[in-house]
Amino acid sequence: MKGMKSLADLQTKAAKVSTKGVPPALRDPARPALLAWINTAVQHAMPLNEVLRRLRDGEAAEAIGRTAIAPQLADPNGPAARAACAPGCAFCCILSGDDGGTITQIEARRMHQALAPLEGQLDGRAWMPKACPSLDPETRLCRAYDARPMICRSYMSSNVAACEVIAGGTPAEGAGVLGAQALYLAVLMLTRNLLKGITRVPTYSLSRIAVGAIDGESLEDALTAAKHGPRELDEEVARQAAVIKR
Ligand code: SF4
Ligand code: SF4
């Protein structure tokens, strides 16, 4: 990747990276978190090209998101403690839009690797046409559970009935993502700003990757078909910003 000569250059640029597109409420902690991830990579003597590749693939955003979600899941007074979620309760895996959610390249690759061996088996669409193909249509358990992306890890609800309504395409109160998802998206946006002119930071459609993997598409073909245009991330972050304002 051209345009960045050293890790020191990257650290300097990251310290003052543009926050364009990132909602004010997410600028801090997103920028310090991204800088800390880069500083840790430098401390581990990671080569510049490897750091840039991991940033492009969304590894920083995912690592920061996963670190943030752990205390939110464990909070006895937080939304996770009130969640009605249970194995086999899968209305949230009926993907009402065509996209299914924004995921990074590392998440897309991992999903494809988990699902490709299931090619030819009945999938979630045998239960509901818009269900995620990762679902087992009988048990309604996620068959890519360990590989599931941040959007799936952070979505929960205190009201199963609301989830059923949302699955039918109508908004309802009671379900949503934990704050770690917004931080993950903000870090991804900052990463995109940081690598502007060096490499593009792609995002992908969760649904399309899962469909491609289960239907036997190669990884490269599935990535090509599932790749978002640049505006998808802007729109996803704007949706999160609207939620934060409420
Ligand atoms: S988010 Fe809703 S549908 Fe999904 S497991 Fe939780 S309660 Fe069930
Ligand atoms: S990957 Fe798993 S958790 Fe995520 S939408 Fe698909 S079935 Fe549900």
mmCIF file of C-alpha atoms and ligand atoms in Angstrom:
data_model
loop_
_atom_site.group_PDB
_atom_site.id
_atom_site.type_symbol
_atom_site.label_atom_id
_atom_site.label_comp_id
_atom_site.label_asym_id
_atom_site.label_seq_id
_atom_site.Cartn_x
_atom_site.Cartn_y
_atom_site.Cartn_z
ATOM 1 C CA MET A 1 0.000 0.000 0.000
ATOM 2 C CA LYS A 2 1.464 3.301 -1.100
ATOM 3 C CA GLY A 3 1.386 6.747 0.456
ATOM 4 C CA MET A 4 2.427 6.009 4.040
ATOM 5 C CA LYS A 5 6.173 5.782 4.649
ATOM 6 C CA SER A 6 6.453 4.658 8.273
ATOM 7 C CA LEU A 7 4.579 3.644 11.388
ATOM 8 C CA ALA A 8 5.545 6.987 12.896
ATOM 9 C CA ASP A 9 3.756 8.708 9.981
ATOM 10 C CA LEU A 10 0.707 6.554 10.620
ATOM 11 C CA GLN A 11 0.689 7.393 14.338
ATOM 12 C CA THR A 12 1.003 11.103 13.599
ATOM 13 C CA LYS A 13 -1.812 10.996 11.068
ATOM 14 C CA ALA A 14 -4.023 8.895 13.369
ATOM 15 C CA ALA A 15 -3.624 11.386 16.220
ATOM 16 C CA LYS A 16 -5.286 14.070 14.107
ATOM 17 C CA VAL A 17 -7.382 11.976 11.738
ATOM 18 C CA SER A 18 -10.468 13.707 10.374
ATOM 19 C CA THR A 19 -13.646 12.865 12.263
ATOM 20 C CA LYS A 20 -15.770 13.692 9.210
ATOM 21 C CA GLY A 21 -18.888 11.554 9.202
ATOM 22 C CA VAL A 22 -18.491 10.452 12.833
ATOM 23 C CA PRO A 23 -21.242 11.690 15.179
ATOM 24 C CA PRO A 24 -19.907 14.069 17.878
ATOM 25 C CA ALA A 25 -20.875 11.672 20.659
ATOM 26 C CA LEU A 26 -18.604 9.010 19.165
ATOM 27 C CA ARG A 27 -15.493 11.060 18.277
ATOM 28 C CA ASP A 28 -14.162 10.503 21.742
ATOM 29 C CA PRO A 29 -13.704 7.584 22.506
ATOM 30 C CA ALA A 30 -13.341 6.412 18.854
ATOM 31 C CA ARG A 31 -10.196 8.365 17.958
ATOM 32 C CA PRO A 32 -8.221 7.501 21.134
ATOM 33 C CA ALA A 33 -9.282 3.858 20.755
ATOM 34 C CA LEU A 34 -8.030 3.712 17.170
ATOM 35 C CA LEU A 35 -4.772 5.417 18.139
ATOM 36 C CA ALA A 36 -4.287 2.976 21.033
ATOM 37 C CA TRP A 37 -4.822 0.016 18.672
ATOM 38 C CA ILE A 38 -2.164 1.407 16.310
ATOM 39 C CA ASN A 39 0.231 2.102 19.198
ATOM 40 C CA THR A 40 -0.153 -1.497 20.396
ATOM 41 C CA ALA A 41 0.647 -2.773 16.897
ATOM 42 C CA VAL A 42 3.759 -0.577 16.873
ATOM 43 C CA GLN A 43 4.815 -1.894 20.292
ATOM 44 C CA HIS A 44 4.517 -5.418 18.895
ATOM 45 C CA ALA A 45 6.825 -4.427 16.030
ATOM 46 C CA MET A 46 4.182 -5.180 13.428
ATOM 47 C CA PRO A 47 5.349 -4.209 9.930
ATOM 48 C CA LEU A 48 3.679 -1.144 8.403
ATOM 49 C CA ASN A 49 2.043 -3.068 5.564
ATOM 50 C CA GLU A 50 0.577 -5.562 8.017
ATOM 51 C CA VAL A 51 -0.845 -2.757 10.179
ATOM 52 C CA LEU A 52 -2.375 -1.126 7.088
ATOM 53 C CA ARG A 53 -3.844 -4.442 5.916
ATOM 54 C CA ARG A 54 -5.414 -5.117 9.308
ATOM 55 C CA LEU A 55 -6.851 -1.615 9.435
ATOM 56 C CA ARG A 56 -8.287 -1.986 5.920
ATOM 57 C CA ASP A 57 -9.845 -5.349 6.804
ATOM 58 C CA GLY A 58 -11.586 -3.862 9.843
ATOM 59 C CA GLU A 59 -9.569 -5.697 12.497
ATOM 60 C CA ALA A 60 -9.080 -2.565 14.601
ATOM 61 C CA ALA A 61 -12.782 -1.705 14.499
ATOM 62 C CA GLU A 62 -13.745 -5.252 15.432
ATOM 63 C CA ALA A 63 -11.203 -5.550 18.254
ATOM 64 C CA ILE A 64 -12.295 -2.213 19.720
ATOM 65 C CA GLY A 65 -15.968 -3.140 19.359
ATOM 66 C CA ARG A 66 -15.487 -6.511 21.023
ATOM 67 C CA THR A 67 -13.555 -4.979 23.905
ATOM 68 C CA ALA A 68 -16.349 -2.444 24.403
ATOM 69 C CA ILE A 69 -19.154 -4.982 24.263
ATOM 70 C CA ALA A 70 -17.815 -7.275 27.017
ATOM 71 C CA PRO A 71 -18.679 -4.948 29.957
ATOM 72 C CA GLN A 72 -21.986 -3.993 28.293
ATOM 73 C CA LEU A 73 -22.985 -7.663 28.163
ATOM 74 C CA ALA A 74 -21.921 -8.155 31.789
ATOM 75 C CA ASP A 75 -23.595 -5.003 33.171
ATOM 76 C CA PRO A 76 -26.269 -6.174 35.677
ATOM 77 C CA ASN A 77 -28.172 -2.914 35.142
ATOM 78 C CA GLY A 78 -27.744 -2.683 31.383
ATOM 79 C CA PRO A 79 -29.947 -3.750 28.454
ATOM 80 C CA ALA A 80 -28.260 -7.154 28.249
ATOM 81 C CA ALA A 81 -29.495 -8.006 31.745
ATOM 82 C CA ARG A 82 -33.080 -7.286 30.637
ATOM 83 C CA ALA A 83 -32.817 -9.116 27.302
ATOM 84 C CA ALA A 84 -35.370 -11.766 26.420
ATOM 85 C CA CYS A 85 -32.924 -13.414 24.016
ATOM 86 C CA ALA A 86 -32.669 -17.196 24.062
ATOM 87 C CA PRO A 87 -31.319 -19.957 21.805
ATOM 88 C CA GLY A 88 -33.708 -20.645 18.920
ATOM 89 C CA CYS A 89 -35.437 -17.281 19.257
ATOM 90 C CA ALA A 90 -34.503 -15.975 15.859
ATOM 91 C CA PHE A 91 -36.835 -13.200 14.689
ATOM 92 C CA CYS A 92 -33.770 -10.933 14.725
ATOM 93 C CA CYS A 93 -32.201 -13.218 12.110
ATOM 94 C CA ILE A 94 -35.021 -12.466 9.647
ATOM 95 C CA LEU A 95 -33.279 -9.741 7.696
ATOM 96 C CA SER A 96 -36.030 -7.349 6.682
ATOM 97 C CA GLY A 97 -33.947 -5.332 4.210
ATOM 98 C CA ASP A 98 -31.900 -6.805 1.389
ATOM 99 C CA ASP A 99 -28.594 -5.949 3.041
ATOM 100 C CA GLY A 100 -28.812 -7.573 6.474
ATOM 101 C CA GLY A 101 -26.235 -5.241 8.018
ATOM 102 C CA THR A 102 -22.808 -3.730 7.469
ATOM 103 C CA ILE A 103 -19.810 -5.958 8.124
ATOM 104 C CA THR A 104 -16.068 -5.601 7.619
ATOM 105 C CA GLN A 105 -13.815 -7.658 5.378
ATOM 106 C CA ILE A 106 -12.442 -9.757 8.248
ATOM 107 C CA GLU A 107 -16.001 -10.543 9.332
ATOM 108 C CA ALA A 108 -17.069 -11.342 5.761
ATOM 109 C CA ARG A 109 -14.142 -13.727 5.281
ATOM 110 C CA ARG A 110 -14.846 -15.457 8.587
ATOM 111 C CA MET A 111 -18.547 -15.838 7.789
ATOM 112 C CA HIS A 112 -17.750 -17.347 4.409
ATOM 113 C CA GLN A 113 -15.279 -19.797 5.935
ATOM 114 C CA ALA A 114 -17.857 -20.910 8.523
ATOM 115 C CA LEU A 115 -20.722 -21.320 6.043
ATOM 116 C CA ALA A 116 -19.058 -22.700 2.909
ATOM 117 C CA PRO A 117 -18.948 -26.276 4.325
ATOM 118 C CA LEU A 118 -22.776 -26.141 4.641
ATOM 119 C CA GLU A 119 -23.273 -25.770 0.887
ATOM 120 C CA GLY A 120 -26.227 -27.857 -0.310
ATOM 121 C CA GLN A 121 -27.899 -28.102 3.101
ATOM 122 C CA LEU A 122 -31.240 -26.492 3.867
ATOM 123 C CA ASP A 123 -30.669 -23.089 5.423
ATOM 124 C CA GLY A 124 -32.591 -20.380 7.256
ATOM 125 C CA ARG A 125 -34.496 -19.464 4.091
ATOM 126 C CA ALA A 126 -36.317 -22.808 4.362
ATOM 127 C CA TRP A 127 -37.866 -21.455 7.577
ATOM 128 C CA MET A 128 -38.535 -17.888 6.371
ATOM 129 C CA PRO A 129 -37.607 -16.559 2.929
ATOM 130 C CA LYS A 130 -35.832 -13.529 4.401
ATOM 131 C CA ALA A 131 -34.072 -15.375 7.215
ATOM 132 C CA CYS A 132 -30.288 -15.361 7.345
ATOM 133 C CA PRO A 133 -28.933 -18.463 5.596
ATOM 134 C CA SER A 134 -26.667 -19.068 8.595
ATOM 135 C CA LEU A 135 -29.679 -20.267 10.571
ATOM 136 C CA ASP A 136 -30.462 -23.931 10.976
ATOM 137 C CA PRO A 137 -34.073 -24.046 9.727
ATOM 138 C CA GLU A 138 -35.052 -26.710 12.279
ATOM 139 C CA THR A 139 -33.400 -25.532 15.485
ATOM 140 C CA ARG A 140 -33.149 -21.843 14.425
ATOM 141 C CA LEU A 141 -29.682 -21.732 15.908
ATOM 142 C CA CYS A 142 -26.943 -19.758 14.186
ATOM 143 C CA ARG A 143 -24.527 -22.133 12.467
ATOM 144 C CA ALA A 144 -21.869 -19.408 12.247
ATOM 145 C CA TYR A 145 -22.164 -18.424 15.896
ATOM 146 C CA ASP A 146 -18.458 -18.028 16.630
ATOM 147 C CA ALA A 147 -17.988 -16.185 13.326
ATOM 148 C CA ARG A 148 -21.010 -13.902 13.668
ATOM 149 C CA PRO A 149 -20.209 -10.229 13.129
ATOM 150 C CA MET A 150 -20.547 -7.312 15.539
ATOM 151 C CA ILE A 151 -24.070 -6.468 14.372
ATOM 152 C CA CYS A 152 -25.250 -9.904 15.530
ATOM 153 C CA ARG A 153 -23.258 -9.813 18.770
ATOM 154 C CA SER A 154 -24.678 -6.436 19.735
ATOM 155 C CA TYR A 155 -28.352 -6.840 18.778
ATOM 156 C CA MET A 156 -30.757 -7.757 21.555
ATOM 157 C CA SER A 157 -34.224 -7.123 22.836
ATOM 158 C CA SER A 158 -36.314 -7.108 25.973
ATOM 159 C CA ASN A 159 -39.419 -7.898 23.951
ATOM 160 C CA VAL A 160 -39.721 -10.878 21.606
ATOM 161 C CA ALA A 161 -43.051 -9.575 20.294
ATOM 162 C CA ALA A 162 -41.287 -6.386 19.147
ATOM 163 C CA CYS A 163 -38.717 -8.494 17.318
ATOM 164 C CA GLU A 164 -41.463 -10.361 15.490
ATOM 165 C CA VAL A 165 -43.048 -7.048 14.431
ATOM 166 C CA ILE A 166 -39.659 -5.711 13.242
ATOM 167 C CA ALA A 167 -39.034 -8.928 11.313
ATOM 168 C CA GLY A 168 -42.229 -8.176 9.423
ATOM 169 C CA GLY A 169 -40.779 -4.826 8.346
ATOM 170 C CA THR A 170 -42.524 -2.528 10.849
ATOM 171 C CA PRO A 171 -40.496 -0.479 13.386
ATOM 172 C CA ALA A 172 -41.135 -1.266 17.053
ATOM 173 C CA GLU A 173 -39.636 -0.244 20.378
ATOM 174 C CA GLY A 174 -37.735 -2.670 22.579
ATOM 175 C CA ALA A 175 -35.002 -4.036 20.324
ATOM 176 C CA GLY A 176 -31.713 -2.554 19.191
ATOM 177 C CA VAL A 177 -27.946 -2.690 19.312
ATOM 178 C CA LEU A 178 -25.661 -2.086 22.276
ATOM 179 C CA GLY A 179 -23.450 0.999 22.197
ATOM 180 C CA ALA A 180 -20.398 -1.041 21.209
ATOM 181 C CA GLN A 181 -21.850 -1.355 17.695
ATOM 182 C CA ALA A 182 -21.860 2.415 17.260
ATOM 183 C CA LEU A 183 -18.253 2.611 18.489
ATOM 184 C CA TYR A 184 -17.225 -0.133 16.042
ATOM 185 C CA LEU A 185 -18.813 1.767 13.144
ATOM 186 C CA ALA A 186 -17.229 5.045 14.269
ATOM 187 C CA VAL A 187 -13.772 3.438 14.378
ATOM 188 C CA LEU A 188 -14.395 1.996 10.921
ATOM 189 C CA MET A 189 -15.291 5.463 9.646
ATOM 190 C CA LEU A 190 -12.130 6.930 11.200
ATOM 191 C CA THR A 191 -10.106 4.113 9.645
ATOM 192 C CA ARG A 192 -11.559 5.012 6.275
ATOM 193 C CA ASN A 193 -10.621 8.660 6.793
ATOM 194 C CA LEU A 194 -7.120 7.641 7.938
ATOM 195 C CA LEU A 195 -6.446 5.449 4.889
ATOM 196 C CA LYS A 196 -7.948 7.831 2.354
ATOM 197 C CA GLY A 197 -5.577 8.020 -0.616
ATOM 198 C CA ILE A 198 -3.785 4.830 0.513
ATOM 199 C CA THR A 199 -6.406 2.121 0.237
ATOM 200 C CA ARG A 200 -10.162 1.794 0.388
ATOM 201 C CA VAL A 201 -11.746 0.358 3.544
ATOM 202 C CA PRO A 202 -14.521 -1.864 2.180
ATOM 203 C CA THR A 203 -17.707 -2.945 3.878
ATOM 204 C CA TYR A 204 -20.014 -5.784 2.904
ATOM 205 C CA SER A 205 -23.600 -6.963 3.127
ATOM 206 C CA LEU A 206 -24.086 -9.634 5.794
ATOM 207 C CA SER A 207 -26.964 -11.230 3.856
ATOM 208 C CA ARG A 208 -25.131 -11.368 0.569
ATOM 209 C CA ILE A 209 -21.995 -12.965 2.009
ATOM 210 C CA ALA A 210 -24.083 -15.607 3.785
ATOM 211 C CA VAL A 211 -26.134 -16.341 0.656
ATOM 212 C CA GLY A 212 -22.997 -16.588 -1.468
ATOM 213 C CA ALA A 213 -21.244 -18.931 0.946
ATOM 214 C CA ILE A 214 -24.194 -21.293 1.357
ATOM 215 C CA ASP A 215 -24.955 -21.254 -2.376
ATOM 216 C CA GLY A 216 -21.397 -22.309 -3.210
ATOM 217 C CA GLU A 217 -19.836 -19.059 -4.420
ATOM 218 C CA SER A 218 -16.088 -18.776 -4.017
ATOM 219 C CA LEU A 219 -14.843 -16.360 -1.380
ATOM 220 C CA GLU A 220 -13.625 -13.889 -3.978
ATOM 221 C CA ASP A 221 -16.911 -13.972 -5.939
ATOM 222 C CA ALA A 222 -18.957 -13.595 -2.746
ATOM 223 C CA LEU A 223 -16.818 -10.661 -1.594
ATOM 224 C CA THR A 224 -17.204 -8.973 -4.975
ATOM 225 C CA ALA A 225 -20.985 -9.447 -4.995
ATOM 226 C CA ALA A 226 -21.444 -8.384 -1.353
ATOM 227 C CA LYS A 227 -19.199 -5.314 -1.467
ATOM 228 C CA HIS A 228 -20.893 -2.076 -0.507
ATOM 229 C CA GLY A 229 -20.588 1.257 -2.229
ATOM 230 C CA PRO A 230 -18.853 3.924 -0.090
ATOM 231 C CA ARG A 231 -22.145 5.533 0.937
ATOM 232 C CA GLU A 232 -23.358 2.439 2.807
ATOM 233 C CA LEU A 233 -21.048 3.078 5.745
ATOM 234 C CA ASP A 234 -22.007 6.778 5.823
ATOM 235 C CA GLU A 235 -25.664 5.824 5.932
ATOM 236 C CA GLU A 236 -25.149 3.159 8.604
ATOM 237 C CA VAL A 237 -23.239 5.588 10.833
ATOM 238 C CA ALA A 238 -25.941 8.231 10.290
ATOM 239 C CA ARG A 239 -28.593 5.706 11.384
ATOM 240 C CA GLN A 240 -26.592 4.997 14.554
ATOM 241 C CA ALA A 241 -26.202 8.726 15.180
ATOM 242 C CA ALA A 242 -29.973 9.130 14.984
ATOM 243 C CA VAL A 243 -30.391 6.362 17.578
ATOM 244 C CA ILE A 244 -27.838 7.998 19.872
ATOM 245 C CA LYS A 245 -29.679 11.346 19.688
ATOM 246 C CA ARG A 246 -32.980 9.789 20.763
HETATM 247 S S1 SF4 B 1 -33.174 -10.013 19.620
HETATM 248 FE FE1 SF4 B 1 -35.340 -10.605 19.742
HETATM 249 S S2 SF4 B 1 -35.605 -12.312 18.301
HETATM 250 FE FE2 SF4 B 1 -33.410 -12.052 18.671
HETATM 251 S S3 SF4 B 1 -32.950 -13.547 20.311
HETATM 252 FE FE3 SF4 B 1 -33.350 -11.518 21.275
HETATM 253 S S4 SF4 B 1 -35.534 -11.532 21.791
HETATM 254 FE FE4 SF4 B 1 -35.213 -13.208 20.300
HETATM 255 S S1 SF4 B 2 -25.077 -14.667 11.321
HETATM 256 FE FE1 SF4 B 2 -26.184 -15.865 12.850
HETATM 257 S S2 SF4 B 2 -26.758 -14.389 14.449
HETATM 258 FE FE2 SF4 B 2 -26.231 -13.228 12.608
HETATM 259 S S3 SF4 B 2 -28.187 -12.878 11.497
HETATM 260 FE FE3 SF4 B 2 -27.232 -14.754 10.671
HETATM 261 S S4 SF4 B 2 -28.142 -16.439 11.871
HETATM 262 FE FE4 SF4 B 2 -28.508 -14.535 13.014
#
